[in-house]
Amino acid sequence: MKIYHGGNIFGNKYVGGKISYYDYVDKDKMSLTEVDNMEKGLNPDYGGSRIDYWFRIGSEDDALTKLNSDLDVMTMVCCVPDERLVILYLDHIYEGDEDDNEEDEVYMYPADFDFMFSQSGSTGVVIEELPDEPRQKPTCVIEEIFDDPKKLTNETRKPKRSTGIVIKEVDDCTLTQGSKVSDANPKEKGKGKLFPEARADESFGCMPSQEKRVEDEFEEDDSEKDEDYIPAFEDEDYDYGIVDDEDEVLDEQNIGLEVNAIGEWLGPSIHGSETHNVEFDSGAEFQDNEEMFGVADSDEERPGPALNSDGEEDVIFPEFNPKTDMQNPVFCKGMIFGTSAILREAIRERAIRDGWEVYFIKNDKTRVRAICRAQDCPFELYASRMQHESSVQIKTYEHEHNCSRKFESCMLSAKYLTKRFMERIKLNTGWKTESLAQTMSSEVRVKVSKQMAYRVKKAAILALEGTIKEQYARLRDYGNELKRVDPSTTIDIKCDFNNSNKDPVFKRMYICHGALKKGFKAGCRSVIGLDGCHLRSAFGGQLLIAVGIDANNTTWVISYAMVEMESKDSWIWFLELLCKDLSIREDGAGWTFISDKQKGLLPAFEEVVPSAHIRWCVRHMWTNFTKLFPGKVLRDQMWACAKSTTIHFFTKELDEMKLLNNEAYKWMMHEDRPAKHWCRAHFNTCSNCDIMINNLCESFNSYIFDARGKPPVSMFEEIRGKLMKRIQLRREKMQSMVGNICPKPRDILEKNKVKGAADCIPNLNGGDICEVENIEGSKNVVDLNARTCTCRRWELSGVPCKHAVSAIYHKRHSPEDYVADCYLIKTYMSIYDNLIQPINGMEMWSRSEEACILPPQYSRQPGRPKTVRRRDASEKLAGNGTKLGRIQKSLKCGNCGRVGHNVKTCHRHLPPKDKNAANKKRKMNSGDDSSTQPKPGKKPPLSKNELRKKHLQVAEYQRVWNFKFSWLTLYVLVAEKVVLVWMS
């Protein structure tokens, strides 16, 4: 709303004051009280004075109407759908001094002066405001327009100078946009009825009309009747309800599009309030044919009305814009669509919104005919291609519906939902399927099944990530982008050219970011964990990773690679690139590698790093141990052997195992499982790390679980993004820590302080060597200068053990000063100061000139793809629930004698039965033979109910034959397998 306030209306001119605006005003809440509240919001002082309200709709050249009651307010807002601007004037009536504003010199009219304001809305006065200049007397021109142009003289043509306004007399019969009054004789003056605007029902897809039109009746011969006939196209003198005795010239701004209440297009409309004589008068004021004000956009598709050779405006049919109109599509006769596909999409959108279903009787590139599925529903829409154009125009349109809303609609499809919820699924790719289905149902107000929600989510994610083949083709571009932002990054892609066309087929790709490489060298210990995990994408493969340990005993990823499978060749290729990036010597002396005995990894260690110390993950070793020797006693004893830090205690624990179970003792002492790979008593002490499980790699595999199911570029990008965010997050957390030791080593030291105070008694010899007596009677020697203890825990971990803590306190020193430098916060920060650099999106990567990489050969396995690994029996025990499940190692069927199922499920392992053999063929076409009947000259058109019946018959026919064909295919496959088994 545009509000003039703080001034007065003198004559027909608003003088003084200010202009304020109210945006997004709700017309349904408008009332006279609401106008009062808006007035008080402009200035609280207005509440104590008398103010009259006047309004215009759309343009300041329209009539003024006074607001006296809520009925007037309703009249004001009834035009809002067509005109979005309401102009409100606040006329301040001052009862005090007349010269409150001494600077404004305004001519005061007498009290009996007739301002000619029409409170009913139809008026003969149009107010045209002139710009006011500060501190100057406003001027105006009073021009009288005579009914007869012959009455004009030279004197009357000259404008008269006056103050404040320009007044133009216009005909009483002219309709303004603010209100329309019917013609009345003088006896019925003041009894004119206001015609309400005819509004179409938007729920059935009709365009809202702008004004009620009065048309003359006309008749034509039957041979020339046409349902789309518009009289104005044939007769230029045809009247639209408002004519003058003289010829009319229509302005550009007065031409609009008219649609009646049932959605029919009526042609151009007149919104203007001025009439002009065709006769040219040289003394009249010249008028330009183009507007001085307004937005002239260079992107405007229709900068002005099209004129023919006679200067008449061509007929403009409404056009459907899918970018703006598809959100709430409305239809009318004559509307133009770019293609039939856009029209079908608009019909589907309208049907889903309103809850009805349609049959597409005609559905091709040139014709679209849709009727409602409900019986006896009159809705119908027919459109066909326009002549000499590829556009489609609605020729027949019946908008009415008498059917009820359908909550389960066949118009809803996965393609429609994918397009509508694409952006939201992009922001939340982990959206649960059940929750997604509920959200879709509540928004579209149609039931969405869980299966459809699953298909929508899968299609949306695939569309967002691009096709898998496209991502394989962009792998070189991805590697070049990583090198562009960080030249120290190592990228190695290996392809297979063993094919007929010699095309590059993807085999392996290695990535080691420069920041990860530098961070590991800055402060991580010389311990590397290696592991591999399966990828859950369509083309399979495995991901090899190398993980280090930072100053807080947490993971620091070094590199990762995507390979075809875990083998000796792939591990050798990965280790050679890793050793080159970390500058590891050829023999690997002084380095420690820990793994879970992956396939082909041990031979790769012997070939690439033969002098390195190799540790096995005791967690995987324990899993194999419990399969042969179950029980908690043997399990605990096995862990006691592995945790022994000295040879003496290791031998003692082995003797205990031998007494418990001799076979378990032989299994642990087998030559294939030497103790140097899994017992702490045989670990070297140069790495300050005593870990004996490969939990570092396992935790990272779980961290990237979702990424492992994506195509290669998306997977690598998600891994890089997670590492980049984690480095920054850990860096910020460590900056807020107090002290000089990282949190996890500090916790270990605090536990050793408690144990040392409770169990140890130190005895110094006067130097740096101390004898510590344990409470159970054993003794250990601690050398503070060499930072060693005979229990070897201090040398293995780098954190003082309980014996060392007792000796340190005895010398009045601080245990924190004896912690290894690899656990200090400054070491941690030197690692995490190396940040991974962000990169651009795929669309901004430079294209490589080399041949595109093809994806590896894909062989789909039978059944649904497995996304969850098979859990071990011990892992199943940790499941949720109140009842413990049964673990059965072997299962044998008593019916067929096979292992793997029982009698109850034996039928599931039998070949399926052929249910199609007993089915009889259905006769779709019943009744007399049509060939014996005489052929009529021309078949009458089918009714809507007959079309619905025919459509259902065709659908049923297709469904039956699809069912039969599927069973026939299954029968042939089973028969082939039976023949092959019989022949073998």
Short mmCIF file of N, CA and C in Angstrom, two decimals, residues 691-798:
data_model
loop_
_atom_site.label_atom_id
_atom_site.label_comp_id
_atom_site.label_asym_id
_atom_site.label_seq_id
_atom_site.Cartn_x
_atom_site.Cartn_y
_atom_site.Cartn_z
N ILE A 691 50.58 -50.21 20.85
CA ILE A 691 49.30 -50.73 20.39
C ILE A 691 49.52 -52.07 19.69
N MET A 692 48.56 -52.97 19.85
CA MET A 692 48.65 -54.30 19.24
C MET A 692 47.36 -54.68 18.52
N ILE A 693 46.48 -53.71 18.31
CA ILE A 693 45.27 -53.92 17.51
C ILE A 693 45.22 -52.84 16.44
N ASN A 694 44.60 -53.17 15.33
CA ASN A 694 44.53 -52.24 14.20
C ASN A 694 43.22 -51.45 14.24
N ASN A 695 42.89 -50.96 15.42
CA ASN A 695 41.64 -50.23 15.57
C ASN A 695 41.67 -48.87 14.88
N LEU A 696 42.86 -48.35 14.60
CA LEU A 696 42.96 -47.06 13.91
C LEU A 696 42.32 -47.14 12.53
N CYS A 697 42.66 -48.18 11.78
CA CYS A 697 42.09 -48.33 10.44
C CYS A 697 40.62 -48.70 10.50
N GLU A 698 40.24 -49.53 11.46
CA GLU A 698 38.84 -49.95 11.56
C GLU A 698 37.93 -48.77 11.86
N SER A 699 38.39 -47.87 12.71
CA SER A 699 37.57 -46.70 13.03
C SER A 699 37.43 -45.77 11.83
N PHE A 700 38.49 -45.65 11.03
CA PHE A 700 38.39 -44.81 9.85
C PHE A 700 37.48 -45.44 8.80
N ASN A 701 37.50 -46.76 8.65
CA ASN A 701 36.59 -47.43 7.73
C ASN A 701 35.14 -47.19 8.12
N SER A 702 34.86 -47.19 9.40
CA SER A 702 33.51 -46.89 9.86
C SER A 702 33.16 -45.42 9.66
N TYR A 703 34.17 -44.55 9.75
CA TYR A 703 33.95 -43.12 9.59
C TYR A 703 33.53 -42.75 8.17
N ILE A 704 34.02 -43.51 7.20
CA ILE A 704 33.70 -43.23 5.80
C ILE A 704 32.73 -44.27 5.24
N PHE A 705 31.90 -44.86 6.08
CA PHE A 705 31.01 -45.94 5.64
C PHE A 705 30.06 -45.47 4.54
N ASP A 706 29.46 -44.31 4.70
CA ASP A 706 28.52 -43.81 3.68
C ASP A 706 29.23 -43.49 2.38
N ALA A 707 30.45 -42.99 2.47
CA ALA A 707 31.17 -42.62 1.25
C ALA A 707 31.55 -43.84 0.43
N ARG A 708 31.70 -44.99 1.06
CA ARG A 708 32.12 -46.19 0.34
C ARG A 708 31.05 -46.73 -0.60
N GLY A 709 29.83 -46.24 -0.50
CA GLY A 709 28.77 -46.67 -1.39
C GLY A 709 28.53 -45.74 -2.55
N LYS A 710 29.41 -44.76 -2.77
CA LYS A 710 29.22 -43.76 -3.81
C LYS A 710 30.18 -43.98 -4.96
N PRO A 711 29.93 -43.35 -6.11
CA PRO A 711 30.87 -43.43 -7.23
C PRO A 711 32.23 -42.86 -6.86
N PRO A 712 33.26 -43.12 -7.67
CA PRO A 712 34.64 -42.80 -7.25
C PRO A 712 34.88 -41.34 -6.91
N VAL A 713 34.48 -40.41 -7.77
CA VAL A 713 34.76 -39.00 -7.51
C VAL A 713 34.00 -38.53 -6.27
N SER A 714 32.75 -38.92 -6.15
CA SER A 714 31.97 -38.54 -4.97
C SER A 714 32.56 -39.14 -3.70
N MET A 715 33.04 -40.37 -3.78
CA MET A 715 33.67 -41.00 -2.61
C MET A 715 34.94 -40.26 -2.21
N PHE A 716 35.82 -40.01 -3.18
CA PHE A 716 37.06 -39.31 -2.85
C PHE A 716 36.77 -37.91 -2.31
N GLU A 717 35.79 -37.24 -2.86
CA GLU A 717 35.46 -35.89 -2.41
C GLU A 717 34.91 -35.89 -0.98
N GLU A 718 34.07 -36.88 -0.66
CA GLU A 718 33.54 -36.93 0.70
C GLU A 718 34.64 -37.26 1.70
N ILE A 719 35.56 -38.14 1.33
CA ILE A 719 36.69 -38.44 2.23
C ILE A 719 37.55 -37.20 2.43
N ARG A 720 37.85 -36.51 1.34
CA ARG A 720 38.66 -35.29 1.46
C ARG A 720 37.94 -34.23 2.30
N GLY A 721 36.64 -34.07 2.09
CA GLY A 721 35.90 -33.08 2.87
C GLY A 721 35.86 -33.42 4.36
N LYS A 722 35.68 -34.69 4.68
CA LYS A 722 35.66 -35.08 6.09
C LYS A 722 37.02 -34.88 6.74
N LEU A 723 38.08 -35.21 6.04
CA LEU A 723 39.42 -35.00 6.60
C LEU A 723 39.71 -33.52 6.78
N MET A 724 39.31 -32.70 5.82
CA MET A 724 39.55 -31.26 5.92
C MET A 724 38.82 -30.67 7.13
N LYS A 725 37.56 -31.08 7.33
CA LYS A 725 36.80 -30.56 8.47
C LYS A 725 37.35 -31.09 9.80
N ARG A 726 37.77 -32.36 9.80
CA ARG A 726 38.27 -32.94 11.06
C ARG A 726 39.57 -32.31 11.49
N ILE A 727 40.44 -32.00 10.55
CA ILE A 727 41.71 -31.36 10.92
C ILE A 727 41.45 -30.00 11.56
N GLN A 728 40.54 -29.21 10.97
CA GLN A 728 40.25 -27.90 11.53
C GLN A 728 39.57 -28.02 12.89
N LEU A 729 38.66 -28.99 13.04
CA LEU A 729 37.96 -29.15 14.32
C LEU A 729 38.91 -29.56 15.42
N ARG A 730 39.77 -30.52 15.16
CA ARG A 730 40.72 -30.96 16.18
C ARG A 730 41.70 -29.85 16.52
N ARG A 731 42.07 -29.09 15.54
CA ARG A 731 43.01 -27.99 15.78
C ARG A 731 42.41 -26.95 16.71
N GLU A 732 41.14 -26.61 16.48
CA GLU A 732 40.48 -25.63 17.35
C GLU A 732 40.29 -26.16 18.76
N LYS A 733 39.98 -27.44 18.91
CA LYS A 733 39.80 -28.01 20.25
C LYS A 733 41.11 -28.03 21.03
N MET A 734 42.20 -28.39 20.37
CA MET A 734 43.48 -28.48 21.08
C MET A 734 43.99 -27.10 21.48
N GLN A 735 43.63 -26.07 20.73
CA GLN A 735 44.06 -24.72 21.11
C GLN A 735 43.45 -24.26 22.42
N SER A 736 42.33 -24.83 22.80
CA SER A 736 41.68 -24.45 24.05
C SER A 736 42.15 -25.27 25.24
N MET A 737 43.04 -26.26 25.03
CA MET A 737 43.51 -27.11 26.11
C MET A 737 44.54 -26.38 26.98
N VAL A 738 44.56 -26.75 28.26
CA VAL A 738 45.49 -26.17 29.23
C VAL A 738 46.58 -27.20 29.54
N GLY A 739 47.81 -26.76 29.61
CA GLY A 739 48.92 -27.67 29.88
C GLY A 739 49.75 -27.87 28.65
N ASN A 740 50.71 -28.79 28.77
CA ASN A 740 51.62 -29.05 27.65
C ASN A 740 51.53 -30.47 27.14
N ILE A 741 50.64 -31.29 27.71
CA ILE A 741 50.48 -32.68 27.29
C ILE A 741 49.08 -32.87 26.74
N CYS A 742 48.97 -33.67 25.71
CA CYS A 742 47.67 -33.93 25.09
C CYS A 742 46.76 -34.71 26.04
N PRO A 743 45.45 -34.65 25.83
CA PRO A 743 44.50 -35.24 26.81
C PRO A 743 44.66 -36.74 27.02
N LYS A 744 44.78 -37.55 25.98
CA LYS A 744 44.82 -39.00 26.16
C LYS A 744 46.09 -39.47 26.86
N PRO A 745 47.28 -39.00 26.49
CA PRO A 745 48.47 -39.37 27.28
C PRO A 745 48.39 -38.87 28.72
N ARG A 746 47.75 -37.73 28.93
CA ARG A 746 47.59 -37.23 30.30
C ARG A 746 46.73 -38.18 31.13
N ASP A 747 45.68 -38.73 30.53
CA ASP A 747 44.82 -39.67 31.26
C ASP A 747 45.60 -40.92 31.65
N ILE A 748 46.46 -41.41 30.76
CA ILE A 748 47.28 -42.58 31.09
C ILE A 748 48.23 -42.26 32.24
N LEU A 749 48.81 -41.08 32.19
CA LEU A 749 49.74 -40.68 33.26
C LEU A 749 49.01 -40.55 34.59
N GLU A 750 47.82 -40.02 34.59
CA GLU A 750 47.07 -39.88 35.84
C GLU A 750 46.73 -41.25 36.45
N LYS A 751 46.40 -42.22 35.62
CA LYS A 751 46.15 -43.56 36.14
C LYS A 751 47.41 -44.16 36.75
N ASN A 752 48.56 -43.97 36.09
CA ASN A 752 49.82 -44.48 36.63
C ASN A 752 50.20 -43.78 37.93
N LYS A 753 49.82 -42.53 38.09
CA LYS A 753 50.07 -41.83 39.36
C LYS A 753 49.31 -42.49 40.50
N VAL A 754 48.08 -42.85 40.25
CA VAL A 754 47.27 -43.50 41.29
C VAL A 754 47.84 -44.87 41.63
N LYS A 755 48.21 -45.64 40.60
CA LYS A 755 48.77 -46.97 40.85
C LYS A 755 50.13 -46.88 41.56
N GLY A 756 50.96 -45.90 41.14
CA GLY A 756 52.26 -45.77 41.78
C GLY A 756 52.15 -45.40 43.24
N ALA A 757 51.19 -44.56 43.58
CA ALA A 757 51.02 -44.17 44.98
C ALA A 757 50.48 -45.30 45.82
N ALA A 758 49.73 -46.22 45.22
CA ALA A 758 49.10 -47.28 45.99
C ALA A 758 49.91 -48.57 46.04
N ASP A 759 50.71 -48.88 45.01
CA ASP A 759 51.35 -50.20 44.92
C ASP A 759 52.87 -50.17 45.04
N CYS A 760 53.53 -49.02 44.89
CA CYS A 760 54.98 -48.98 44.75
C CYS A 760 55.65 -48.27 45.93
N ILE A 761 56.86 -48.81 46.29
CA ILE A 761 57.69 -48.20 47.34
C ILE A 761 59.08 -47.98 46.75
N PRO A 762 59.51 -46.72 46.50
CA PRO A 762 60.79 -46.47 45.85
C PRO A 762 61.94 -46.45 46.86
N ASN A 763 63.14 -46.88 46.36
CA ASN A 763 64.37 -46.84 47.16
C ASN A 763 65.49 -46.35 46.25
N LEU A 764 65.96 -45.11 46.49
CA LEU A 764 67.01 -44.53 45.65
C LEU A 764 68.38 -44.98 46.12
N ASN A 765 69.33 -44.99 45.16
CA ASN A 765 70.71 -45.34 45.50
C ASN A 765 71.59 -44.11 45.59
N GLY A 766 71.00 -42.94 45.59
CA GLY A 766 71.75 -41.70 45.66
C GLY A 766 71.97 -41.08 44.30
N GLY A 767 71.63 -41.80 43.21
CA GLY A 767 71.78 -41.26 41.86
C GLY A 767 70.42 -41.23 41.16
N ASP A 768 70.45 -41.49 39.85
CA ASP A 768 69.22 -41.47 39.06
C ASP A 768 68.58 -42.84 38.93
N ILE A 769 69.18 -43.85 39.53
CA ILE A 769 68.63 -45.20 39.45
C ILE A 769 67.91 -45.50 40.76
N CYS A 770 66.73 -46.08 40.64
CA CYS A 770 65.89 -46.31 41.80
C CYS A 770 65.35 -47.74 41.75
N GLU A 771 65.30 -48.34 42.93
CA GLU A 771 64.72 -49.68 43.06
C GLU A 771 63.31 -49.53 43.62
N VAL A 772 62.34 -50.03 42.87
CA VAL A 772 60.94 -49.88 43.27
C VAL A 772 60.40 -51.26 43.63
N GLU A 773 59.88 -51.36 44.86
CA GLU A 773 59.31 -52.62 45.36
C GLU A 773 57.79 -52.56 45.24
N ASN A 774 57.24 -53.59 44.57
CA ASN A 774 55.79 -53.66 44.41
C ASN A 774 55.16 -54.26 45.65
N ILE A 775 53.89 -54.00 45.85
CA ILE A 775 53.21 -54.45 47.05
C ILE A 775 53.05 -55.96 47.07
N GLU A 776 53.09 -56.64 45.87
CA GLU A 776 52.97 -58.11 45.85
C GLU A 776 54.31 -58.78 46.06
N GLY A 777 55.43 -58.00 46.17
CA GLY A 777 56.72 -58.55 46.50
C GLY A 777 57.74 -58.46 45.41
N SER A 778 57.37 -58.20 44.15
CA SER A 778 58.33 -58.11 43.05
C SER A 778 59.03 -56.75 43.07
N LYS A 779 60.16 -56.69 42.35
CA LYS A 779 60.94 -55.46 42.30
C LYS A 779 61.26 -55.11 40.86
N ASN A 780 61.34 -53.80 40.60
CA ASN A 780 61.71 -53.28 39.29
C ASN A 780 62.71 -52.15 39.47
N VAL A 781 63.62 -52.00 38.49
CA VAL A 781 64.65 -50.97 38.54
C VAL A 781 64.30 -49.90 37.51
N VAL A 782 64.33 -48.64 37.96
CA VAL A 782 63.98 -47.50 37.13
C VAL A 782 65.21 -46.63 36.97
N ASP A 783 65.57 -46.31 35.73
CA ASP A 783 66.67 -45.41 35.42
C ASP A 783 66.06 -44.11 34.87
N LEU A 784 66.04 -43.08 35.70
CA LEU A 784 65.42 -41.81 35.29
C LEU A 784 66.22 -41.10 34.22
N ASN A 785 67.54 -41.29 34.22
CA ASN A 785 68.35 -40.62 33.22
C ASN A 785 68.14 -41.26 31.83
N ALA A 786 68.11 -42.59 31.80
CA ALA A 786 67.89 -43.30 30.53
C ALA A 786 66.40 -43.45 30.22
N ARG A 787 65.53 -43.11 31.18
CA ARG A 787 64.08 -43.21 31.04
C ARG A 787 63.66 -44.63 30.63
N THR A 788 64.11 -45.57 31.51
CA THR A 788 63.79 -46.98 31.29
C THR A 788 63.31 -47.59 32.59
N CYS A 789 62.58 -48.70 32.42
CA CYS A 789 62.13 -49.50 33.56
C CYS A 789 62.18 -50.95 33.13
N THR A 790 62.50 -51.83 34.06
CA THR A 790 62.63 -53.24 33.71
C THR A 790 61.30 -53.88 33.32
N CYS A 791 60.17 -53.23 33.59
CA CYS A 791 58.87 -53.74 33.12
C CYS A 791 58.63 -53.42 31.65
N ARG A 792 59.42 -52.55 31.03
CA ARG A 792 59.42 -52.15 29.61
C ARG A 792 58.17 -51.37 29.19
N ARG A 793 57.32 -51.01 30.10
CA ARG A 793 56.13 -50.23 29.72
C ARG A 793 56.49 -48.79 29.37
N TRP A 794 57.49 -48.24 30.10
CA TRP A 794 57.90 -46.86 29.82
C TRP A 794 58.54 -46.75 28.44
N GLU A 795 59.41 -47.72 28.09
CA GLU A 795 60.06 -47.67 26.79
C GLU A 795 59.05 -47.91 25.65
N LEU A 796 58.08 -48.80 25.88
CA LEU A 796 57.12 -49.13 24.82
C LEU A 796 56.18 -47.97 24.50
N SER A 797 55.70 -47.29 25.53
CA SER A 797 54.67 -46.27 25.33
C SER A 797 55.21 -44.85 25.31
N GLY A 798 56.30 -44.56 26.01
CA GLY A 798 56.80 -43.20 26.13
C GLY A 798 56.18 -42.43 27.28
#
